[in-house]
Each structure stands twice: as C-alpha cells, then as structure tokens.
XYZ file of C-alpha atoms in Angstrom:
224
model
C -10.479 -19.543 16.956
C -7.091 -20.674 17.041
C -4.471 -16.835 18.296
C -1.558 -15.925 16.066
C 0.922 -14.032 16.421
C 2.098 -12.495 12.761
C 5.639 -9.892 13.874
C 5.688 -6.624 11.215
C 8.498 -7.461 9.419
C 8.830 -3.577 9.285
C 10.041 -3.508 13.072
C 13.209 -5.774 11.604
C 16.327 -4.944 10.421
C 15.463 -3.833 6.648
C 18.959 -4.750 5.355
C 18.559 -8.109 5.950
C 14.645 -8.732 5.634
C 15.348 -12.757 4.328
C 17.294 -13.618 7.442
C 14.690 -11.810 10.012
C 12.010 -13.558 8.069
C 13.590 -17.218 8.261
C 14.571 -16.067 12.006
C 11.096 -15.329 12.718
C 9.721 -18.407 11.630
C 12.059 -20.746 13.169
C 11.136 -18.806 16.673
C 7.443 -20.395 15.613
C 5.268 -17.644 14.667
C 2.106 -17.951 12.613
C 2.626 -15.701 9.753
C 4.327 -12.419 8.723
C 2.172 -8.930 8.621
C 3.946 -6.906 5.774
C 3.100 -3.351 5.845
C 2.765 -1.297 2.799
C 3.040 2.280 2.929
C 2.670 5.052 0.446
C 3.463 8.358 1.439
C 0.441 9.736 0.592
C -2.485 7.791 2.627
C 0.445 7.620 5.492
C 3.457 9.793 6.027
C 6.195 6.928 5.241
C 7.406 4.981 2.024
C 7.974 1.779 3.031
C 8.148 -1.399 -0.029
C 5.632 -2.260 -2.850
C 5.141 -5.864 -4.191
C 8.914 -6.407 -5.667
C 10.172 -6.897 -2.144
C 6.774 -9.205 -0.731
C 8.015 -11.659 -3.688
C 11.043 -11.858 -3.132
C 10.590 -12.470 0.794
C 7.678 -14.761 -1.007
C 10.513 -17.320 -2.216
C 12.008 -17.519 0.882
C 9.498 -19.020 3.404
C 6.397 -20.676 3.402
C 4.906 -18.648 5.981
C 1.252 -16.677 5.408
C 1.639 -13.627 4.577
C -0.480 -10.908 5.743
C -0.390 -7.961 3.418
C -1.401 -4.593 5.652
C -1.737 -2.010 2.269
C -1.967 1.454 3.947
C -2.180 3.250 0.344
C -4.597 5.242 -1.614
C -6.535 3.467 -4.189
C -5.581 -0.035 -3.014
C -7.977 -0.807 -5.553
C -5.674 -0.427 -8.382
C -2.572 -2.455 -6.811
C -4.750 -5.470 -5.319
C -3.266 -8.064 -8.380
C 0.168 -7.424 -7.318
C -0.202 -8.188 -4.109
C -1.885 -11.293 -4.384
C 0.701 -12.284 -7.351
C 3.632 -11.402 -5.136
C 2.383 -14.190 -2.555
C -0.025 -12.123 -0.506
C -2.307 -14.922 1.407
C -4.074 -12.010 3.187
C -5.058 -8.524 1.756
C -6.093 -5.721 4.357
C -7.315 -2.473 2.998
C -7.965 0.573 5.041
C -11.822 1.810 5.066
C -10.572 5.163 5.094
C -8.755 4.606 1.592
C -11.112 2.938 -0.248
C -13.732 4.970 -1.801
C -15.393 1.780 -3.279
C -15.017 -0.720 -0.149
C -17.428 -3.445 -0.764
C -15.890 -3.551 -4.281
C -12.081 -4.254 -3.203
C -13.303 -6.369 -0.420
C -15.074 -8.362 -3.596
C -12.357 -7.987 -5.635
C -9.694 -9.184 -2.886
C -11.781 -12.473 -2.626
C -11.792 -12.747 -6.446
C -7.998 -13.405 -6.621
C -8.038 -15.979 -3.928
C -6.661 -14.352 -0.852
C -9.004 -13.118 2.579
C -10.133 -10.273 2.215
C -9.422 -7.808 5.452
C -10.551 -3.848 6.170
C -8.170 -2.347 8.919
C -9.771 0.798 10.815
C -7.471 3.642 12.436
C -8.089 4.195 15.757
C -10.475 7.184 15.228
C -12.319 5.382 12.778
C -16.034 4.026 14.132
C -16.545 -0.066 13.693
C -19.501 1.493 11.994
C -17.664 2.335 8.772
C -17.595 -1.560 8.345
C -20.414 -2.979 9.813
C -22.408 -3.296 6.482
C -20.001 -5.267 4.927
C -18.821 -7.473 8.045
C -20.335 -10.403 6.501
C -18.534 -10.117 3.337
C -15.055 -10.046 4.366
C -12.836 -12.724 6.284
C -10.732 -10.296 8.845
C -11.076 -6.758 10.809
C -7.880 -5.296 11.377
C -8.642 -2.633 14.695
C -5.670 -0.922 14.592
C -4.290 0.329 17.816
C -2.102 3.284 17.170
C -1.990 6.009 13.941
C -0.715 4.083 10.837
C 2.319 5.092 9.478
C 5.803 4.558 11.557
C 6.661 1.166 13.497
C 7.672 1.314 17.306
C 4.557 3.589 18.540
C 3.309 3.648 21.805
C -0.294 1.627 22.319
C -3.066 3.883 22.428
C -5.314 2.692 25.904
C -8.380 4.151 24.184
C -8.629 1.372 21.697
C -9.444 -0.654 24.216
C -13.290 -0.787 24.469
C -12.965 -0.497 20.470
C -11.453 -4.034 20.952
C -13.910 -5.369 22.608
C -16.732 -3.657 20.617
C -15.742 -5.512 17.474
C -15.671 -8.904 19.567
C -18.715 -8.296 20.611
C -19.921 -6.824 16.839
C -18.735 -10.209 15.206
C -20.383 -12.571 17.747
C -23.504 -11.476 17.511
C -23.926 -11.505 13.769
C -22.796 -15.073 14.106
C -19.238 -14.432 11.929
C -15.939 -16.193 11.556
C -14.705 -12.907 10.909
C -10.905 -12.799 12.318
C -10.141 -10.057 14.669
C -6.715 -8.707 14.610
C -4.889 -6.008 16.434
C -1.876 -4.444 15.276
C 0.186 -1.463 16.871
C 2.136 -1.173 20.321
C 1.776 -4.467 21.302
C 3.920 -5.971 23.439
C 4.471 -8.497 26.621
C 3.762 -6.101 29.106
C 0.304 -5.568 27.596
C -0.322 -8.680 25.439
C -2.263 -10.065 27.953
C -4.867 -7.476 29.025
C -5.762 -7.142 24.872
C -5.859 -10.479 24.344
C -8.517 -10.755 27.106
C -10.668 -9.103 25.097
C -11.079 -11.186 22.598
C -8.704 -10.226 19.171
C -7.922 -13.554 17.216
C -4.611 -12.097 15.580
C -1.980 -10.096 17.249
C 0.854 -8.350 15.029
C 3.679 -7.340 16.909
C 6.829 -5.346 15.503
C 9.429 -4.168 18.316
C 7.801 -5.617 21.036
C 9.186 -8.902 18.410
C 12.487 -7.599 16.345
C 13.745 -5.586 19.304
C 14.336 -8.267 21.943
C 17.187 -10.156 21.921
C 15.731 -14.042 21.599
C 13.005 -13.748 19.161
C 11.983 -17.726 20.152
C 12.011 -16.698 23.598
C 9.958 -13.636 22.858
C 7.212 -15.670 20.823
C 6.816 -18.080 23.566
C 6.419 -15.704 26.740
C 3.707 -13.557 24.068
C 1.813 -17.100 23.618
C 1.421 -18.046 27.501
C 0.301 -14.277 27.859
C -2.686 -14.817 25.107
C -3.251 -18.240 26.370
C -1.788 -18.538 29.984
C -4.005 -21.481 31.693
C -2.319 -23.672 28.737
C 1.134 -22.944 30.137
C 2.519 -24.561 33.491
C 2.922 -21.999 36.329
C-alpha cells in the first residue's frame, strides 16, 4: 500500500492555518490530519467543523478528520459536509462503534477507529472488516508536540500483523511523536499512514522536511 505522510495541521501556526495548509501541500504531502478536540473526551478545545470548511475551500488535499470527542456519533454529518474525506472515531468514545463506523460509510467518507495507546487492538478486532483505517495512536490524545511513547511499538506491529492475516485493506496509521529521528524504525513495522505535527510545522523547510521523512519510510527508493 502506497505510505503517506498527512502533517496535524494542529502542530502549525493557528493564526494563519490557510497559508500552513497551502505551504504544506506545495512541500508534497499526501493529505492533512485535522484534529478535533473537545474538552471533555480530551483535556483541550481545539476547532469544530466551521474551521475544516473553510480550510476545505482552500486546497484540494484529503482531509483526514481525527474527532477525539464524546458522542462523535451526533457530529459525524458535519464533518463529512465540511469536506472531511476521512472520519476517525475513538473506540473509547463511542458507545455504539459498529454503528458510527456504519454510519461514517453512509455519508461517503472511510470510516477509521483510532485506539489510545492503552487501549487493546482487541476493542476493534470485531469490526476490522467493516471499517477502511486503524488509527494506533502513539502518545495520550489531547496536546500536539508529545514525546513518542516506545511501548507502542509491538502494538504497531500487532495490528500489521492483525490486518494481514484477516486478509484486509485496512489502512494502518500512526499518529503522535513522530519524527525523522524515529520515522524510520516505525515505519519498519509496517503502518501505511504516518501523521506528523512538529516533527513537520517546527522545522524550518517544510519541503525539505517531507522529503528526508519519505527516504526514511522508503529508503532503498532513494539514492545513497
């Protein structure tokens, strides 16, 4: 499956989100991961679907809609109507999962579950072959610029491992920490998707950035 890299738009400078957005894709990057935050299911407000359409009008990037809120259930037609491409609900928040998974795939977008890092792959196995992407998350949702947590690691390569053998398409992405100096050891493991926020928005040459991420997910495509 083809690796993207998707920068949280939440790592950028918030008073100008149109001009990091249009910066971002013109340094080539695959898509923009747009977290949503409510307060309650994290400890941060961050923006709600007013801002994701107007950002909406001003690229033709996919947008990959992250909703870490409580009873996503109830905001999933916003989202898509505001130009979401990708919905990702949390397993944790969604008392009814298969149903916003369904529901998600009703309005036309792919339908995603994100675990926290202390959640088991378990929580969505049963429904694996209903939705289009597993989002492992790889630090505690709620503020950009964490630290990677190491532990996630064989949790990684567990879902790999969980998708192949059912035979799925499913898309694997990691989000949280992720940077060049450890890119490269994650992406061995398999992940099809990698958001990145500082380890993006707080380098100086955002192009530059997105290219030295790329030969670390795929470095036998790169001259040495």
């Amino acid at each position: 499956m083809n690796k993207k890299i998707l920068p949280s738009i939440l790592a950028g400078d918030l008073s100008r989100l149109s001009e990091e957005v249009k910066a971002i894709e013109a340094a080539g990057v695959d898509g923009v991961h747009l977290d949503v935050m409510d307060g309650h299911f994290v400890p941060n407000l961050t923006f709600g679907p007013e801002v994701i359409a107007a950002l909406r009008g001003k690229t033709k990037l996919f947008f990959d809609v992250h909703l870490m809120i409580s009873n996503a259930e109830k905001y999933l037609d916003l989202y898509r109507k505001a130009g979401a491409d990708s919905i990702t609900v949390h397993g944790e928040a969604c008392t009814h999962l298969h149903k916003a998974v369904q529901e998600i795939k009703k309005l036309g977008a792919q339908a995603g579950v994100a675990l926290n890092p202390a959640t088991p792959l378990s929580v969505v196995e049963p429904i694996l072959p209903e939705i289009d992407l597993l989002l492992v998350m790889t630090v505690n949702p709620g503020f950009a610029g964490q630290s990677f947590i190491e532990t996630t690691l064989p949790k990684i390569q567990a879902a790999r491992q969980m998708i192949d053998r059912a035979g799925l398409k499913t898309i694997l992405e990691v989000d949280g920490g992720i940077k060049l100096n450890n890119i490269g050891k994650i992406a061995a493991l398999g992940p099809d998707w990698f958001v990145s926020g500082s380890g993006i928005f707080a380098t100086p040459d955002y192009k530059t950035t997105v290219a030295a991420l790329r030969h670390s997910i795929h470095p036998r495509n790169f001259p040495h």
